[in-house]
Coordinates of C-alpha atoms in Angstrom, one line a residue:
Chain A
M42 CA -126.0 -279.3 -64.4
I43 CA -123.0 -281.2 -63.0
Q44 CA -121.1 -279.9 -66.0
Y45 CA -122.0 -276.3 -65.2
L46 CA -121.2 -276.8 -61.6
S47 CA -117.7 -278.2 -62.3
D48 CA -116.9 -275.6 -64.9
N49 CA -117.9 -272.7 -62.7
F50 CA -117.3 -274.0 -59.2
S51 CA -114.6 -271.5 -58.0
R52 CA -116.6 -268.7 -59.6
L53 CA -119.7 -269.8 -57.8
L54 CA -117.8 -269.9 -54.5
V55 CA -116.5 -266.4 -55.0
L56 CA -120.0 -265.1 -55.9
T57 CA -121.5 -266.9 -52.9
L58 CA -118.9 -265.3 -50.7
G59 CA -119.8 -261.9 -52.2
H60 CA -123.4 -262.6 -51.8
A61 CA -122.9 -263.5 -48.1
V62 CA -120.8 -260.4 -47.4
L63 CA -123.5 -258.2 -49.1
S64 CA -126.3 -259.8 -47.1
L65 CA -124.3 -259.8 -43.8
V66 CA -123.5 -256.1 -44.1
A67 CA -127.1 -255.2 -44.7
L68 CA -128.2 -257.5 -41.9
L69 CA -125.8 -256.1 -39.4
I70 CA -126.9 -252.5 -40.1
S71 CA -130.5 -253.6 -39.9
V72 CA -129.9 -255.3 -36.5
V73 CA -128.1 -252.4 -35.0
V74 CA -130.7 -249.8 -36.1
G75 CA -133.8 -252.1 -35.9
V76 CA -133.2 -253.6 -32.5
S77 CA -132.1 -250.3 -31.0
I78 CA -135.2 -248.4 -32.2
G79 CA -137.6 -251.4 -31.8
A80 CA -136.4 -252.2 -28.2
Y81 CA -136.4 -248.6 -27.1
V82 CA -139.8 -247.8 -28.5
G83 CA -141.0 -251.1 -27.0
H84 CA -139.6 -250.1 -23.6
L85 CA -141.2 -246.7 -23.7
R86 CA -144.5 -248.1 -25.0
R87 CA -144.8 -244.8 -26.8
Y88 CA -144.2 -243.6 -30.4
S89 CA -144.9 -247.2 -31.4
F90 CA -147.5 -246.0 -33.9
L91 CA -144.9 -243.9 -35.7
A92 CA -142.0 -246.4 -35.6
I93 CA -144.1 -249.4 -36.7
N94 CA -146.0 -247.6 -39.4
L95 CA -142.8 -246.1 -40.8
G96 CA -141.3 -249.6 -40.8
N97 CA -144.3 -251.0 -42.7
V98 CA -144.1 -248.2 -45.3
L99 CA -140.5 -249.2 -45.9
R100 CA -141.5 -252.8 -46.1
A101 CA -144.0 -252.0 -48.8
L102 CA -141.4 -250.5 -51.1
P103 CA -140.6 -252.7 -54.1
T104 CA -136.8 -253.3 -53.9
L105 CA -136.2 -253.1 -57.6
A106 CA -138.1 -249.8 -57.9
L107 CA -136.1 -248.5 -55.0
I108 CA -132.8 -249.5 -56.7
A109 CA -133.9 -247.7 -59.9
V110 CA -134.7 -244.5 -58.0
M111 CA -131.5 -244.7 -56.0
I112 CA -129.5 -245.1 -59.2
A113 CA -130.6 -241.6 -60.1
L114 CA -130.1 -240.2 -56.6
I115 CA -126.9 -241.8 -55.3
G116 CA -125.5 -243.8 -58.2
F117 CA -124.5 -247.4 -58.9
G118 CA -122.8 -249.9 -56.7
F119 CA -122.4 -251.4 -53.2
V120 CA -124.0 -248.5 -51.3
N121 CA -127.1 -248.6 -53.5
I122 CA -127.8 -252.3 -53.1
T123 CA -126.9 -252.2 -49.3
I124 CA -129.5 -249.5 -48.7
A125 CA -132.1 -251.4 -50.7
L126 CA -131.4 -254.5 -48.6
V127 CA -131.5 -252.6 -45.3
V128 CA -134.9 -251.1 -46.3
L129 CA -136.0 -254.7 -46.8
A130 CA -134.6 -256.2 -43.6
L131 CA -135.0 -253.4 -41.2
P132 CA -138.8 -253.3 -40.8
L133 CA -138.9 -257.1 -40.0
I134 CA -136.3 -256.7 -37.3
L135 CA -137.8 -253.5 -35.9
T136 CA -141.3 -254.8 -35.6
N137 CA -140.1 -258.1 -34.0
A138 CA -137.9 -256.3 -31.5
Y139 CA -140.8 -254.0 -30.6
T140 CA -143.3 -256.8 -30.2
A141 CA -140.8 -258.8 -28.3
V142 CA -140.0 -256.1 -25.7
T143 CA -143.7 -255.0 -25.3
G144 CA -144.5 -258.7 -24.8
V145 CA -142.3 -259.1 -21.8
D146 CA -144.4 -259.8 -18.7
R147 CA -145.5 -256.5 -17.1
G148 CA -145.3 -258.0 -13.6
M149 CA -141.6 -258.9 -14.1
V150 CA -140.9 -255.3 -15.3
E151 CA -142.7 -253.8 -12.3
A152 CA -140.9 -256.2 -10.0
A153 CA -137.6 -255.0 -11.4
R154 CA -138.6 -251.4 -10.9
G155 CA -139.7 -252.2 -7.4
M156 CA -136.3 -253.6 -6.7
G157 CA -134.9 -250.2 -7.7
M158 CA -133.6 -250.9 -11.2
K159 CA -133.2 -247.9 -13.5
D160 CA -134.8 -247.6 -16.9
L161 CA -131.8 -248.8 -18.9
E162 CA -131.1 -251.5 -16.4
I163 CA -134.6 -252.8 -16.9
L164 CA -134.2 -252.7 -20.7
F165 CA -130.8 -254.4 -20.8
Q166 CA -131.2 -256.8 -17.8
V167 CA -134.9 -257.7 -17.9
E168 CA -136.6 -256.9 -21.1
L169 CA -134.0 -257.6 -23.8
P170 CA -132.9 -261.0 -22.3
N171 CA -136.5 -262.1 -22.2
A172 CA -137.1 -260.7 -25.7
I173 CA -134.2 -262.5 -27.4
P174 CA -136.0 -265.5 -28.8
L175 CA -138.6 -263.3 -30.7
I176 CA -135.9 -260.8 -31.7
M177 CA -133.8 -263.6 -33.2
T178 CA -136.8 -264.9 -35.1
G179 CA -137.0 -261.5 -36.8
V180 CA -133.3 -261.6 -37.5
R181 CA -133.5 -265.1 -39.0
T182 CA -136.5 -264.1 -41.3
A183 CA -134.7 -260.9 -42.3
W184 CA -131.5 -263.0 -43.2
V185 CA -133.5 -265.3 -45.5
Y186 CA -135.2 -262.3 -47.2
T187 CA -131.9 -260.5 -47.6
V188 CA -130.1 -263.5 -49.2
A189 CA -133.1 -264.2 -51.4
T190 CA -133.1 -260.6 -52.6
A191 CA -129.3 -259.7 -52.7
Y192 CA -129.1 -261.0 -56.3
L193 CA -130.7 -257.7 -57.3
A194 CA -127.1 -256.3 -56.9
I195 CA -126.6 -256.9 -60.6
F196 CA -129.4 -254.3 -61.3
A197 CA -127.8 -251.8 -59.0
G198 CA -124.5 -252.0 -60.9
Y199 CA -122.7 -254.2 -58.4
A200 CA -121.1 -257.1 -60.1
T201 CA -117.8 -259.0 -60.2
R202 CA -114.8 -257.0 -61.4
P203 CA -111.3 -256.5 -60.1
G204 CA -111.5 -255.5 -56.5
Q205 CA -115.2 -256.3 -56.1
L206 CA -116.7 -259.7 -55.2
G207 CA -120.1 -259.4 -56.9
S208 CA -123.1 -261.6 -56.0
L209 CA -124.9 -264.6 -57.2
G210 CA -127.0 -262.0 -59.2
D211 CA -124.2 -262.1 -61.8
I212 CA -125.6 -265.4 -62.8
I213 CA -129.2 -265.2 -61.6
G214 CA -129.8 -261.8 -63.3
N215 CA -128.4 -263.0 -66.6
P216 CA -130.5 -266.0 -67.7
S217 CA -129.8 -265.5 -71.4
G218 CA -126.1 -265.5 -70.9
E219 CA -125.8 -268.3 -68.2
G220 CA -128.8 -270.4 -69.3
T221 CA -131.5 -271.9 -67.1
T222 CA -129.0 -274.4 -65.7
G223 CA -126.7 -271.6 -64.4
V224 CA -129.6 -269.8 -62.8
L225 CA -130.8 -272.9 -61.1
V226 CA -127.3 -273.8 -59.8
A227 CA -126.7 -270.2 -58.5
A228 CA -130.2 -270.2 -56.9
A229 CA -129.3 -273.5 -55.2
F230 CA -126.2 -271.8 -53.8
A231 CA -128.3 -269.0 -52.5
I232 CA -130.7 -271.4 -50.8
V233 CA -127.8 -273.2 -49.1
L234 CA -126.4 -269.9 -47.9
A235 CA -129.8 -268.9 -46.6
F236 CA -130.2 -272.2 -44.6
L237 CA -126.6 -272.1 -43.3
G238 CA -127.0 -268.5 -42.1
A239 CA -130.4 -269.3 -40.5
G240 CA -128.8 -272.3 -38.7
L241 CA -126.0 -270.1 -37.4
I242 CA -128.5 -267.5 -36.2
T243 CA -130.3 -270.3 -34.3
L244 CA -127.1 -271.3 -32.7
A245 CA -126.4 -267.7 -31.7
E246 CA -129.9 -267.4 -30.3
R247 CA -129.3 -270.5 -28.1
A248 CA -126.0 -269.1 -26.8
M249 CA -127.6 -265.7 -26.0
T250 CA -130.8 -266.9 -24.4
P251 CA -130.4 -266.8 -20.6
T252 CA -130.5 -270.2 -18.9
G253 CA -133.6 -269.2 -16.9
I254 CA -135.7 -268.6 -20.0
K255 CA -134.6 -271.9 -21.5
L256 CA -135.5 -273.7 -18.2
S257 CA -138.9 -272.0 -17.9
R258 CA -139.6 -272.8 -21.6
S259 CA -138.8 -276.5 -21.3
A260 CA -140.8 -276.6 -18.0
A261 CA -143.8 -275.1 -19.9
M262 CA -143.5 -277.6 -22.7
A263 CA -143.0 -280.6 -20.5
P264 CA -146.2 -282.7 -19.9
A265 CA -147.7 -281.9 -16.5
Chain B
M168 CA -156.7 -246.6 -78.3
G169 CA -157.2 -247.6 -81.9
K170 CA -160.8 -246.2 -81.8
S171 CA -159.4 -242.7 -81.6
S172 CA -158.6 -242.7 -85.3
S173 CA -162.3 -242.2 -86.0
T174 CA -162.9 -239.5 -83.4
R175 CA -161.1 -236.4 -84.2
T176 CA -161.2 -233.5 -81.7
V177 CA -159.9 -230.0 -81.8
R178 CA -157.4 -231.0 -79.1
S179 CA -155.9 -233.8 -81.2
W180 CA -155.7 -231.4 -84.1
T181 CA -153.5 -229.1 -82.2
R182 CA -151.4 -231.9 -80.9
R183 CA -151.1 -233.3 -84.4
G184 CA -149.8 -229.9 -85.5
A185 CA -147.3 -230.0 -82.7
L186 CA -146.0 -233.4 -83.7
G187 CA -145.8 -232.4 -87.3
G188 CA -143.7 -229.4 -86.4
F189 CA -141.5 -231.6 -84.2
L190 CA -141.0 -234.1 -87.0
A191 CA -140.2 -231.3 -89.4
A192 CA -137.7 -229.8 -87.0
T193 CA -135.9 -233.1 -86.6
L194 CA -135.8 -233.7 -90.4
L195 CA -134.4 -230.2 -90.8
A196 CA -131.8 -230.9 -88.2
A197 CA -130.8 -234.1 -90.1
A198 CA -130.5 -232.1 -93.3
C199 CA -128.2 -229.6 -91.5
G200 CA -126.1 -232.5 -90.1
G201 CA -125.7 -233.9 -93.6
G202 CA -124.6 -230.6 -95.0
G203 CA -122.2 -229.4 -92.3
G204 CA -120.1 -232.5 -91.9
G205 CA -116.9 -230.6 -91.7
G206 CA -117.5 -228.6 -88.5
E207 CA -118.4 -231.2 -86.0
A208 CA -116.7 -229.4 -83.1
A209 CA -118.7 -226.2 -83.9
A210 CA -122.1 -228.0 -83.9
P211 CA -122.3 -230.3 -80.9
S212 CA -126.1 -230.5 -81.1
Q213 CA -125.7 -232.7 -84.2
G214 CA -123.2 -235.1 -82.6
G215 CA -126.0 -237.3 -81.3
G216 CA -127.3 -238.3 -84.7
A217 CA -126.8 -241.8 -86.2
P218 CA -125.5 -241.1 -89.7
A219 CA -124.5 -244.7 -90.3
A220 CA -127.8 -246.1 -89.3
E221 CA -129.7 -243.6 -91.4
S222 CA -128.3 -244.5 -94.8
I223 CA -129.7 -247.5 -96.5
P224 CA -127.0 -250.1 -97.2
P225 CA -126.4 -250.4 -101.0
D226 CA -127.2 -254.1 -101.0
A227 CA -130.6 -253.5 -99.3
V228 CA -131.9 -250.7 -101.6
S229 CA -134.3 -253.1 -103.4
I230 CA -135.8 -254.5 -100.2
T231 CA -136.2 -251.3 -98.3
A232 CA -139.5 -249.4 -98.4
T233 CA -139.2 -245.6 -99.1
P234 CA -141.9 -242.9 -99.7
Q235 CA -140.8 -243.1 -103.4
N236 CA -141.3 -246.8 -104.0
S237 CA -144.2 -247.4 -101.6
P238 CA -147.1 -245.0 -102.3
L239 CA -150.3 -245.2 -100.2
P240 CA -153.1 -247.1 -102.1
A241 CA -156.2 -245.1 -102.8
G242 CA -159.7 -245.7 -101.3
T243 CA -160.6 -248.4 -98.9
P244 CA -159.5 -251.6 -100.6
G245 CA -159.9 -253.6 -97.3
A246 CA -163.7 -253.4 -97.1
G247 CA -165.1 -256.9 -96.8
K248 CA -161.7 -258.7 -96.5
P249 CA -161.3 -261.3 -93.7
A250 CA -160.3 -260.2 -90.2
I251 CA -156.6 -260.2 -89.2
V252 CA -154.9 -260.1 -85.8
I253 CA -151.6 -258.2 -85.6
G254 CA -149.2 -258.8 -82.7
S255 CA -146.4 -256.7 -81.2
K256 CA -143.7 -257.4 -78.6
N257 CA -143.6 -256.2 -75.0
F258 CA -141.8 -252.9 -75.2
A259 CA -142.6 -249.3 -76.2
E260 CA -141.2 -249.1 -79.7
Q261 CA -143.0 -252.3 -80.7
T262 CA -146.3 -251.0 -79.4
V263 CA -145.9 -247.9 -81.6
L264 CA -145.0 -250.1 -84.6
G265 CA -148.0 -252.3 -84.0
E266 CA -150.3 -249.3 -83.7
L267 CA -148.9 -247.7 -86.9
Y268 CA -149.5 -250.8 -89.0
T269 CA -152.9 -251.6 -87.4
Q270 CA -154.2 -248.1 -87.7
A271 CA -153.1 -247.7 -91.3
L272 CA -154.8 -251.0 -92.2
K273 CA -158.0 -249.9 -90.4
A274 CA -158.0 -246.6 -92.2
K275 CA -157.9 -248.5 -95.5
G276 CA -161.0 -250.5 -94.5
Y277 CA -159.2 -253.7 -93.3
N278 CA -160.6 -255.5 -90.2
A279 CA -157.4 -255.5 -88.2
T280 CA -157.0 -255.8 -84.4
L281 CA -153.8 -255.4 -82.4
K282 CA -152.6 -257.7 -79.6
A283 CA -149.9 -255.7 -78.0
S284 CA -147.2 -256.7 -75.5
I285 CA -147.1 -260.4 -76.4
G286 CA -143.5 -261.1 -75.2
G287 CA -140.1 -261.6 -76.7
S288 CA -139.0 -262.9 -80.1
E289 CA -139.4 -266.6 -79.2
L290 CA -142.9 -266.1 -77.7
I291 CA -144.3 -264.0 -80.5
D292 CA -143.0 -266.5 -83.0
K293 CA -145.0 -269.2 -81.2
S294 CA -148.1 -266.9 -81.5
L295 CA -147.5 -266.7 -85.2
E296 CA -146.9 -270.4 -85.6
S297 CA -150.1 -271.3 -83.7
N298 CA -152.0 -268.7 -85.8
Q299 CA -153.1 -266.6 -82.8
I300 CA -151.7 -263.7 -84.7
Q301 CA -151.2 -263.5 -88.5
M302 CA -148.7 -260.7 -88.7
F303 CA -146.2 -258.8 -86.5
P304 CA -143.4 -256.3 -87.1
E305 CA -140.0 -258.0 -86.4
Y306 CA -136.3 -257.0 -86.2
L307 CA -135.1 -259.4 -88.9
G308 CA -131.7 -260.2 -87.2
E309 CA -133.8 -261.5 -84.3
T310 CA -135.6 -263.9 -86.6
V311 CA -132.3 -265.3 -88.0
T312 CA -130.3 -265.6 -84.8
S313 CA -132.8 -265.9 -81.9
V314 CA -135.7 -267.7 -83.6
A315 CA -134.2 -269.7 -86.5
K316 CA -130.9 -270.1 -84.5
L317 CA -128.9 -269.6 -87.7
P318 CA -125.3 -268.2 -87.7
A319 CA -125.1 -264.4 -87.7
P320 CA -125.7 -263.0 -91.3
T321 CA -123.0 -260.9 -92.9
S322 CA -125.0 -258.1 -94.5
A323 CA -128.4 -256.4 -94.4
S324 CA -129.6 -258.3 -97.5
D325 CA -128.2 -261.6 -96.2
T326 CA -130.2 -261.0 -93.0
Y327 CA -133.4 -260.3 -95.0
N328 CA -133.0 -263.3 -97.3
K329 CA -132.2 -265.7 -94.5
A330 CA -135.2 -264.6 -92.5
K331 CA -137.5 -264.8 -95.5
Q332 CA -136.3 -268.2 -96.6
W333 CA -136.6 -269.6 -93.1
L334 CA -140.1 -268.1 -92.5
E335 CA -141.3 -269.4 -95.9
A336 CA -140.0 -272.9 -95.2
N337 CA -141.0 -273.2 -91.5
R338 CA -143.8 -270.7 -90.7
A339 CA -145.8 -270.5 -94.0
S340 CA -145.0 -266.8 -93.7
T341 CA -143.0 -264.2 -95.5
V342 CA -141.6 -260.7 -95.0
L343 CA -142.7 -257.5 -96.7
M344 CA -140.2 -254.7 -97.4
Q345 CA -138.1 -253.5 -94.6
T346 CA -137.7 -250.1 -92.9
A347 CA -134.9 -247.6 -93.6
F348 CA -134.2 -247.6 -89.9
E349 CA -132.7 -250.4 -87.9
D350 CA -132.9 -250.8 -84.1
T351 CA -129.6 -252.5 -83.3
D352 CA -127.4 -252.5 -80.2
A353 CA -124.9 -249.7 -80.3
I354 CA -122.2 -248.1 -78.2
V355 CA -122.6 -244.5 -77.2
V356 CA -120.3 -242.2 -75.4
S357 CA -120.8 -238.7 -74.1
T358 CA -120.4 -236.1 -76.9
Q359 CA -117.7 -234.4 -74.7
L360 CA -115.5 -237.6 -74.5
A361 CA -116.0 -238.2 -78.2
Q362 CA -114.7 -234.7 -79.0
E363 CA -111.9 -234.9 -76.5
K364 CA -110.5 -238.2 -77.9
G365 CA -111.8 -238.0 -81.4
L366 CA -114.1 -241.0 -81.2
A367 CA -116.2 -242.0 -84.2
T368 CA -116.1 -245.8 -84.4
I369 CA -116.1 -248.5 -81.7
S370 CA -112.5 -249.3 -82.5
D371 CA -111.6 -245.7 -81.6
L372 CA -112.1 -246.7 -77.9
N373 CA -108.4 -247.8 -78.2
K374 CA -107.6 -244.1 -78.3
V375 CA -108.9 -243.7 -74.7
G376 CA -106.4 -246.3 -73.4
P377 CA -104.6 -249.3 -74.8
G378 CA -107.1 -252.1 -75.4
G379 CA -109.9 -249.8 -74.2
Q380 CA -108.3 -249.3 -70.7
G381 CA -110.2 -246.8 -68.7
V382 CA -113.5 -247.4 -70.6
T383 CA -116.4 -249.0 -68.7
V384 CA -119.5 -249.9 -70.7
S385 CA -122.8 -249.9 -68.9
G386 CA -125.5 -252.2 -70.2
P387 CA -128.1 -254.8 -69.1
P388 CA -126.7 -258.1 -67.8
E389 CA -127.4 -260.1 -70.9
F390 CA -125.2 -257.7 -72.9
Q391 CA -122.0 -258.8 -71.2
N392 CA -121.3 -262.2 -72.6
R393 CA -123.2 -262.2 -75.9
E394 CA -121.3 -262.6 -79.1
T395 CA -123.5 -259.9 -80.5
G396 CA -122.7 -257.9 -77.4
L397 CA -119.7 -256.9 -75.3
A398 CA -117.9 -260.2 -75.7
G399 CA -118.0 -260.1 -79.5
M400 CA -117.1 -256.4 -79.4
K401 CA -114.0 -256.9 -77.3
K402 CA -112.8 -259.6 -79.6
T403 CA -113.6 -258.0 -82.9
Y404 CA -112.2 -254.5 -82.1
N405 CA -109.4 -255.8 -79.9
L406 CA -110.6 -254.1 -76.7
P407 CA -109.7 -256.7 -74.0
N408 CA -109.4 -254.0 -71.2
V409 CA -112.9 -252.6 -71.5
G410 CA -114.8 -252.9 -68.2
Y411 CA -118.4 -253.6 -67.6
L412 CA -121.0 -252.0 -65.4
P413 CA -124.4 -253.8 -65.1
A414 CA -127.3 -251.4 -65.4
P415 CA -131.0 -252.1 -65.7
A416 CA -132.4 -251.2 -69.1
G417 CA -133.0 -247.5 -69.4
S418 CA -130.4 -246.4 -66.8
Q419 CA -127.3 -246.9 -69.1
Y420 CA -127.5 -243.3 -70.0
T421 CA -127.6 -242.4 -66.3
A422 CA -124.4 -244.3 -65.7
V423 CA -122.7 -242.2 -68.4
D424 CA -124.2 -239.0 -67.0
Q425 CA -122.9 -239.8 -63.6
G426 CA -119.4 -240.9 -64.8
A427 CA -119.9 -244.4 -63.4
A428 CA -119.3 -245.6 -67.0
Q429 CA -117.7 -243.9 -70.0
A430 CA -119.8 -245.7 -72.6
A431 CA -123.3 -247.2 -72.7
N432 CA -125.0 -250.1 -74.6
A433 CA -127.9 -248.3 -76.3
F434 CA -130.3 -248.9 -79.2
T435 CA -129.9 -246.9 -82.4
T436 CA -133.5 -245.8 -82.1
D437 CA -133.3 -244.4 -78.6
Y438 CA -134.8 -241.0 -78.3
Q439 CA -132.0 -240.0 -75.9
L440 CA -129.7 -239.8 -79.0
T441 CA -131.6 -236.8 -80.2
T442 CA -130.5 -234.7 -77.3
G443 CA -127.0 -234.2 -78.6
K444 CA -125.5 -235.2 -75.3
Y445 CA -124.4 -238.6 -76.6
K446 CA -122.3 -239.7 -79.6
L447 CA -123.2 -243.0 -81.3
L448 CA -120.0 -244.9 -82.3
T449 CA -120.3 -246.7 -85.6
D450 CA -119.9 -250.4 -85.8
P451 CA -118.0 -251.0 -89.1
E452 CA -117.5 -254.7 -88.4
A453 CA -121.3 -255.2 -87.7
V454 CA -120.7 -257.0 -84.5
F455 CA -124.2 -256.1 -83.4
G456 CA -125.8 -257.4 -86.6
Y457 CA -128.6 -256.1 -88.8
Q458 CA -131.9 -255.3 -87.2
Y459 CA -134.1 -253.6 -89.8
V460 CA -137.8 -254.0 -89.2
A461 CA -140.3 -255.7 -91.6
P462 CA -143.8 -257.0 -91.1
I463 CA -143.9 -260.8 -91.0
V464 CA -147.2 -262.0 -92.5
K465 CA -148.8 -265.4 -93.1
Q466 CA -148.7 -266.2 -96.8
D467 CA -152.3 -267.3 -97.0
V468 CA -153.4 -264.1 -95.3
L469 CA -151.3 -262.1 -97.8
A470 CA -153.1 -263.8 -100.7
A471 CA -156.6 -263.4 -99.2
Q472 CA -156.2 -259.7 -98.4
G473 CA -155.1 -258.6 -101.9
P474 CA -152.1 -256.6 -103.1
E475 CA -153.2 -253.3 -101.5
F476 CA -152.7 -254.9 -98.1
A477 CA -149.0 -255.3 -98.6
A478 CA -148.9 -251.9 -100.3
T479 CA -150.5 -250.2 -97.2
L480 CA -147.9 -251.9 -94.9
N481 CA -145.0 -251.0 -97.2
W482 CA -146.3 -247.4 -97.1
V483 CA -146.0 -247.3 -93.3
S484 CA -142.5 -248.9 -93.5
G485 CA -141.5 -246.3 -96.0
L486 CA -142.2 -243.5 -93.6
L487 CA -140.0 -244.9 -90.9
S488 CA -136.7 -243.3 -91.1
N489 CA -134.3 -243.2 -88.1
E490 CA -135.4 -239.7 -87.3
A491 CA -139.1 -240.7 -87.5
I492 CA -138.8 -243.6 -85.1
Q493 CA -136.6 -241.6 -82.6
A494 CA -139.3 -238.9 -82.7
L495 CA -142.0 -241.5 -82.1
N496 CA -140.0 -243.0 -79.2
Q497 CA -139.5 -239.6 -77.8
Q498 CA -143.2 -238.9 -77.8
V499 CA -144.1 -242.3 -76.2
Q500 CA -141.1 -242.9 -73.8
G501 CA -139.9 -239.4 -73.2
N502 CA -143.2 -237.5 -73.0
N503 CA -145.4 -240.4 -71.9
Q504 CA -148.0 -240.0 -74.7
P505 CA -150.2 -243.0 -75.4
A506 CA -148.7 -245.0 -78.3
G507 CA -152.1 -245.2 -80.1
Q508 CA -152.5 -241.5 -80.1
V509 CA -148.9 -240.8 -81.2
A510 CA -149.2 -243.3 -84.1
Q511 CA -152.5 -241.7 -85.2
Q512 CA -150.9 -238.2 -85.2
F513 CA -147.9 -239.5 -87.1
L514 CA -150.0 -241.2 -89.8
A515 CA -152.3 -238.2 -90.2
A516 CA -149.3 -235.8 -90.5
N517 CA -148.1 -238.0 -93.3
G518 CA -151.3 -237.8 -95.2
L519 CA -153.4 -240.8 -94.0
K520 CA -157.1 -239.8 -94.4

């Protein structure tokens, strides 16, 4: 295993970078689309049935089957695997964003309205800041799922070649060529990437959470 | 599925007629292809055939079953013989092969059952070794390189002999006669590209660009760095600039259709090759090895079942030309017919009562 690691170290780093880029692009698209829809539907407290069920249908699609279908429809490569990963990550982020926003204390929202705040002001200044911890939980879960699934890039025709980074799937998807050792080492790199990313997301969550919420949380947790 | 051999309905009769007609049509097409070798540009529909894979190599004539040297035994010699379990691997062509051999034995009175979809070469070898199955059809190159882990053989007869020797020494088993078809890896290009650039062999890819520049081969991930795959092909035919596009099994043809790749890693028995859209490039250096099929049987079983047992299996092997297996694959994979039913129709069309 050490032998494989030293023989392939620079290649593993490049593939891990490619893996991270692939996962990050899919995650960013999912966050933008998922949080927007989830938060807005949560704010309206309407159309939730449609949005959530559509999300759950997407979640039920097997990623590999989706890739195979999209090969016929849109072809091989980066776009194919990115769509497949967005379909995986989006529902998680969407449902969490929806649940987070609807879960914000009604009294607080009504108080804001009573103070004369407009709809969008309520969403951005009251609901979203209060919803951040739960939204970020969804983002963190989606990141882990995405990293764990991005190796399927190899089956979508996205692999290392000049001008293309590839993913750890180059190794994980080829056990007969790389051996069990190679698969295990590459999987270990993916796990480290998943943990690192999850850690960074936690840090981002801390930075984004308003001080008031942190205080009220620690007050709630402190022994009476 | 196997039960259907005893229950004939009007519906299966008509289907059988259709398959017979289909087989006749493909055999006719093959005959035309052989006769009209000069006008390849005028007859693109014959460009998809696999002329190299069809002809039996001279060194393998004595070990290959044909309709001439392997007649069907008369009567039901299998009545009262001990039971035998036949295995097959986990993909469509193997299921059809397993059904063909099993149903032929049953029709001759043998007490044969099929365990389909066992797994890959290594796994089915373990099943044979532990006597959970007593027979299975195998691609003999697989036995030599994947199971016995011996160096790649240099000819068809060398492959056969090495497999046979190893099985006799290590598995108390032997091989019967092999089929005229082989299912080996191959490189296909679109018929259009083949005609434009005049491609016939793998080494002709040099004509597309120096060292294969501008050619991307699509294939499953394991194809990329195998010596009996892309890596060996690049070395042997001096094609260092050939690119690679990973594609899940089955979608290599899609990659060529879409232009994402210019060539595809295929199998010589793929039914897609009968469409005429693709041209199979020959492999004169035999990078991809020799993968003729033969039943591997436990030696004590062979002795206990009597000589008509081997004769029945050889009769089946003798029917299996390249056109026949492609037509069978077309029925099962292309038209989604049940393998058992397709096998039954094929055997009946060839005179199994």
